[in-house]
mmCIF file of C-alpha atoms and ligand atoms in Angstrom:
data_model
loop_
_atom_site.group_PDB
_atom_site.id
_atom_site.type_symbol
_atom_site.label_atom_id
_atom_site.label_comp_id
_atom_site.label_asym_id
_atom_site.label_seq_id
_atom_site.Cartn_x
_atom_site.Cartn_y
_atom_site.Cartn_z
ATOM 1 C CA UNK E 29 126.742 -129.254 8.923
ATOM 2 C CA UNK E 30 129.337 -126.461 8.892
ATOM 3 C CA UNK E 31 130.416 -125.454 5.385
ATOM 4 C CA UNK E 32 132.068 -122.516 3.655
ATOM 5 C CA UNK E 33 130.837 -120.863 0.477
ATOM 6 C CA UNK E 34 131.725 -117.794 -1.561
ATOM 7 C CA UNK E 35 129.345 -114.894 -0.976
ATOM 8 C CA UNK E 36 128.039 -112.479 -3.576
ATOM 9 C CA UNK E 37 125.924 -109.364 -3.793
ATOM 10 C CA UNK E 38 122.836 -111.614 -3.878
ATOM 11 C CA UNK E 39 123.320 -112.314 -0.173
ATOM 12 C CA UNK E 40 123.536 -108.592 0.655
ATOM 13 C CA UNK E 41 120.652 -108.569 3.180
ATOM 14 C CA UNK E 42 121.867 -111.644 5.084
ATOM 15 C CA UNK E 43 125.410 -110.256 5.208
ATOM 16 C CA UNK E 44 124.250 -106.833 6.426
ATOM 17 C CA UNK E 45 122.124 -108.375 9.180
ATOM 18 C CA UNK E 46 124.903 -110.611 10.482
ATOM 19 C CA UNK E 47 127.552 -107.885 10.246
ATOM 20 C CA UNK E 48 125.282 -105.385 12.040
ATOM 21 C CA UNK E 49 124.548 -107.841 14.844
ATOM 22 C CA UNK E 50 128.166 -108.843 15.446
ATOM 23 C CA UNK E 51 129.769 -105.410 15.337
ATOM 24 C CA UNK E 52 127.034 -103.667 17.357
ATOM 25 C CA UNK E 53 128.078 -105.983 20.201
ATOM 26 C CA UNK E 54 131.165 -106.257 22.424
ATOM 27 C CA UNK E 55 134.025 -105.573 22.029
ATOM 28 C CA UNK E 56 133.393 -103.147 19.157
ATOM 29 C CA UNK E 57 129.983 -101.578 19.881
ATOM 30 C CA UNK E 58 130.124 -99.879 16.474
ATOM 31 C CA UNK E 59 127.237 -97.581 15.604
ATOM 32 C CA UNK E 60 125.955 -98.887 12.261
ATOM 33 C CA UNK E 61 122.491 -97.364 12.753
ATOM 34 C CA UNK E 62 122.640 -95.435 9.452
ATOM 35 C CA UNK E 63 121.270 -98.037 6.999
ATOM 36 C CA UNK E 64 122.618 -96.260 3.930
ATOM 37 C CA UNK E 65 126.149 -96.132 5.309
ATOM 38 C CA UNK E 66 125.909 -99.825 6.265
ATOM 39 C CA UNK E 67 124.617 -100.767 2.820
ATOM 40 C CA UNK E 68 127.368 -98.785 1.109
ATOM 41 C CA UNK E 69 130.099 -100.249 3.306
ATOM 42 C CA UNK E 70 129.033 -103.840 2.635
ATOM 43 C CA UNK E 71 128.712 -102.970 -1.040
ATOM 44 C CA UNK E 72 132.269 -101.542 -0.965
ATOM 45 C CA UNK E 73 133.441 -104.906 0.288
ATOM 46 C CA UNK E 74 131.395 -107.390 -1.695
ATOM 47 C CA UNK E 75 130.501 -105.458 -4.844
ATOM 48 C CA UNK E 76 133.903 -104.850 -6.408
ATOM 49 C CA UNK E 77 135.639 -106.702 -9.208
ATOM 50 C CA UNK E 78 138.367 -107.938 -6.851
ATOM 51 C CA UNK E 79 136.033 -108.645 -3.896
ATOM 52 C CA UNK E 80 136.594 -112.005 -2.261
ATOM 53 C CA UNK E 81 133.918 -112.774 0.276
ATOM 54 C CA UNK E 82 133.436 -116.055 2.065
ATOM 55 C CA UNK E 83 130.673 -117.157 4.382
ATOM 56 C CA UNK E 84 130.588 -119.845 7.047
ATOM 57 C CA UNK E 85 127.255 -121.661 7.121
ATOM 58 C CA UNK E 86 125.546 -123.940 9.614
ATOM 59 C CA UNK E 87 123.360 -125.791 7.104
ATOM 60 C CA UNK E 88 121.736 -122.814 5.316
ATOM 61 C CA UNK E 89 122.314 -120.251 8.039
ATOM 62 C CA UNK E 90 125.093 -117.698 7.588
ATOM 63 C CA UNK E 91 127.141 -117.661 10.818
ATOM 64 C CA UNK E 92 130.534 -116.275 9.785
ATOM 65 C CA UNK E 93 131.911 -113.613 7.463
ATOM 66 C CA UNK E 94 135.243 -113.021 5.797
ATOM 67 C CA UNK E 95 135.000 -109.941 3.566
ATOM 68 C CA UNK E 96 137.862 -108.476 1.591
ATOM 69 C CA UNK E 97 139.796 -108.225 -1.621
ATOM 70 C CA UNK E 98 142.293 -110.118 -3.710
ATOM 71 C CA UNK E 99 145.332 -107.891 -4.291
ATOM 72 C CA UNK E 100 148.052 -108.800 -6.779
ATOM 73 C CA UNK E 101 151.023 -107.693 -4.689
ATOM 74 C CA UNK E 102 154.508 -108.187 -6.201
ATOM 75 C CA UNK E 103 155.466 -110.661 -3.493
ATOM 76 C CA UNK E 104 152.439 -112.843 -4.127
ATOM 77 C CA UNK E 105 148.668 -112.691 -4.394
ATOM 78 C CA UNK E 106 147.182 -111.445 -1.176
ATOM 79 C CA UNK E 107 143.807 -111.913 0.451
ATOM 80 C CA UNK E 108 143.268 -108.609 2.236
ATOM 81 C CA UNK E 109 140.587 -109.345 4.835
ATOM 82 C CA UNK E 110 138.723 -106.226 5.949
ATOM 83 C CA UNK E 111 136.104 -107.926 8.097
ATOM 84 C CA UNK E 112 136.276 -111.327 9.750
ATOM 85 C CA UNK E 113 133.659 -112.392 12.258
ATOM 86 C CA UNK E 114 131.611 -115.168 13.798
ATOM 87 C CA UNK E 115 128.006 -114.764 14.954
ATOM 88 C CA UNK E 116 127.944 -113.384 18.503
ATOM 89 C CA UNK E 117 126.436 -116.405 20.312
ATOM 90 C CA UNK E 118 128.755 -118.828 18.535
ATOM 91 C CA UNK E 119 132.068 -117.153 19.338
ATOM 92 C CA UNK E 120 134.797 -118.910 21.349
ATOM 93 C CA UNK E 121 133.681 -122.388 20.241
ATOM 94 C CA UNK E 122 136.407 -122.990 17.689
ATOM 95 C CA UNK E 123 134.399 -121.808 14.671
ATOM 96 C CA UNK E 124 136.706 -118.865 13.871
ATOM 97 C CA UNK E 125 139.691 -121.225 13.850
ATOM 98 C CA UNK E 126 137.831 -123.702 11.629
ATOM 99 C CA UNK E 127 136.721 -120.896 9.272
ATOM 100 C CA UNK E 128 140.305 -119.593 8.906
ATOM 101 C CA UNK E 129 141.636 -123.034 8.102
ATOM 102 C CA UNK E 130 138.909 -123.545 5.476
ATOM 103 C CA UNK E 131 139.759 -120.103 4.001
ATOM 104 C CA UNK E 132 143.469 -120.955 3.812
ATOM 105 C CA UNK E 133 142.797 -124.196 1.917
ATOM 106 C CA UNK E 134 140.342 -122.509 -0.470
ATOM 107 C CA UNK E 135 142.615 -119.507 -1.053
ATOM 108 C CA UNK E 136 145.649 -121.708 -1.685
ATOM 109 C CA UNK E 137 143.732 -123.404 -4.520
ATOM 110 C CA UNK E 138 143.296 -119.938 -6.042
ATOM 111 C CA UNK E 139 147.070 -119.328 -5.837
ATOM 112 C CA UNK E 140 146.687 -116.834 -3.014
ATOM 113 C CA UNK E 141 149.911 -116.859 -1.009
ATOM 114 C CA UNK E 142 149.061 -114.896 2.142
ATOM 115 C CA UNK E 143 146.465 -113.039 4.174
ATOM 116 C CA UNK E 144 146.840 -109.443 5.320
ATOM 117 C CA UNK E 145 144.556 -107.914 7.942
ATOM 118 C CA UNK E 146 144.515 -105.299 10.650
ATOM 119 C CA UNK E 147 143.025 -105.276 14.105
ATOM 120 C CA UNK E 148 143.523 -103.529 17.424
ATOM 121 C CA UNK E 149 146.131 -104.661 19.910
ATOM 122 C CA UNK E 150 143.641 -104.550 22.787
ATOM 123 C CA UNK E 151 140.962 -106.633 21.019
ATOM 124 C CA UNK E 152 140.501 -110.357 21.783
ATOM 125 C CA UNK E 153 140.925 -110.881 18.044
ATOM 126 C CA UNK E 154 144.617 -109.903 18.372
ATOM 127 C CA UNK E 155 145.258 -113.094 20.395
ATOM 128 C CA UNK E 156 142.972 -115.109 18.146
ATOM 129 C CA UNK E 157 145.024 -114.203 15.058
ATOM 130 C CA UNK E 158 148.322 -114.892 16.807
ATOM 131 C CA UNK E 159 147.033 -118.307 17.924
ATOM 132 C CA UNK E 160 146.208 -118.957 14.292
ATOM 133 C CA UNK E 161 149.720 -118.288 13.043
ATOM 134 C CA UNK E 162 149.550 -114.585 12.141
ATOM 135 C CA UNK E 163 152.535 -112.427 13.013
ATOM 136 C CA UNK E 164 152.905 -108.687 13.365
ATOM 137 C CA UNK E 165 154.673 -106.557 10.771
ATOM 138 C CA UNK E 166 156.841 -104.743 13.274
ATOM 139 C CA UNK E 167 157.695 -101.659 11.219
ATOM 140 C CA UNK E 168 154.134 -101.191 10.028
ATOM 141 C CA UNK E 169 152.180 -98.175 11.177
ATOM 142 C CA UNK E 170 148.648 -97.142 10.241
ATOM 143 C CA UNK E 171 148.115 -93.405 9.763
ATOM 144 C CA UNK E 172 144.852 -91.523 9.822
ATOM 145 C CA UNK E 173 143.798 -87.896 9.258
ATOM 146 C CA UNK E 174 140.409 -86.336 9.925
ATOM 147 C CA UNK E 175 139.613 -83.394 7.679
ATOM 148 C CA UNK E 176 135.928 -82.861 8.466
HETATM 149 C C1 COA A 23 137.563 -112.898 16.772
HETATM 150 C C2 COA A 23 136.662 -114.052 16.321
HETATM 151 C C3 COA A 23 136.537 -114.030 14.797
HETATM 152 C C4 COA A 23 137.283 -115.376 16.771
HETATM 153 O O1 COA A 23 136.461 -116.452 16.391
HETATM 154 P P1 COA A 23 136.001 -117.501 17.521
HETATM 155 O O2 COA A 23 135.190 -118.547 16.870
HETATM 156 O O3 COA A 23 135.352 -116.739 18.615
HETATM 157 O O4 COA A 23 137.413 -118.045 17.996
HETATM 158 P P2 COA A 23 137.841 -119.552 18.414
HETATM 159 O O5 COA A 23 136.792 -120.161 19.262
HETATM 160 O O6 COA A 23 138.237 -120.276 17.181
HETATM 161 O O7 COA A 23 139.069 -119.162 19.334
HETATM 162 C C5 COA A 23 140.383 -119.525 19.145
HETATM 163 C C6 COA A 23 141.239 -118.819 20.172
HETATM 164 O O8 COA A 23 141.131 -117.383 20.092
HETATM 165 C C7 COA A 23 140.961 -116.801 21.395
HETATM 166 N N1 COA A 23 139.735 -116.006 21.473
HETATM 167 C C8 COA A 23 138.771 -115.933 20.555
HETATM 168 N N2 COA A 23 137.805 -115.066 20.937
HETATM 169 C C9 COA A 23 138.176 -114.606 22.151
HETATM 170 C C10 COA A 23 137.586 -113.698 23.050
HETATM 171 N N3 COA A 23 136.428 -113.068 22.772
HETATM 172 N N4 COA A 23 138.214 -113.464 24.212
HETATM 173 C C11 COA A 23 139.390 -114.070 24.471
HETATM 174 N N5 COA A 23 140.009 -114.943 23.654
HETATM 175 C C12 COA A 23 139.399 -115.210 22.488
HETATM 176 C C13 COA A 23 140.880 -117.903 22.393
HETATM 177 O O9 COA A 23 142.054 -117.782 23.177
HETATM 178 C C14 COA A 23 140.882 -119.188 21.605
HETATM 179 O O10 COA A 23 141.900 -119.978 22.079
HETATM 180 P P3 COA A 23 141.608 -121.322 22.935
HETATM 181 O O11 COA A 23 141.159 -122.311 21.909
HETATM 182 O O12 COA A 23 142.935 -121.637 23.540
HETATM 183 O O13 COA A 23 140.561 -120.959 23.928
HETATM 184 C C15 COA A 23 135.238 -113.953 16.930
HETATM 185 O O14 COA A 23 135.345 -114.027 18.348
HETATM 186 C C16 COA A 23 134.499 -112.697 16.534
HETATM 187 O O15 COA A 23 133.816 -112.685 15.525
HETATM 188 N N6 COA A 23 134.579 -111.627 17.344
HETATM 189 C C17 COA A 23 133.860 -110.386 17.070
HETATM 190 C C18 COA A 23 134.276 -109.754 15.783
HETATM 191 C C19 COA A 23 135.761 -109.518 15.724
HETATM 192 O O16 COA A 23 136.368 -109.060 16.676
HETATM 193 N N7 COA A 23 136.342 -109.799 14.551
HETATM 194 C C20 COA A 23 137.726 -109.526 14.284
HETATM 195 C C21 COA A 23 137.853 -108.090 13.973
HETATM 196 S S1 COA A 23 139.402 -107.713 13.254
#
């Protein structure tokens, strides 16, 4: 049975394994081979006071991740999703859509009014989010500066 549960630091190893597997694959091919950096990144996401992390489970197996923060923005309480993903072999079967709809219901009960997230225009996820009712903030721009 497919269910959704809140995740905590106790599931750190399971979360790291699933995250590593998904994002080492297409389309991202991210290099998470440094275990300390991976551990710290997941800890950044799930170990903070305002962390809000949800997992999609097939019975007891973790198959989906939604990792981020609750932010008390003036216009409403936001769920800022940093990482959203479905296990590689189970993608494109409707699970991401199901997971998002479960998240929306759960978040609404917690008085969260909206979700904010970022992705890349060329990623399949861009179409996935649009299909699921997300719209672009047209004037928004993300800036980045390397200093090392
Ligand atoms: C993006 C992701 C979360 C979507 O979840 P999913 O379970 O694969 O998506 P669904 O099966 O619910 O797809 C819904 C729609 O999104 C689109 N879509 C999803 N994945 C796609 C892909 N890889 N290529 C093309 N379209 C895709 C489809 O058009 C689909 O519409 P359809 O029902 O008309 O076919 C999942 O594919 C994933 O984890 N990808 C890798 C990690 C990632 O990119 N995360 C987002 C980073 S910001």
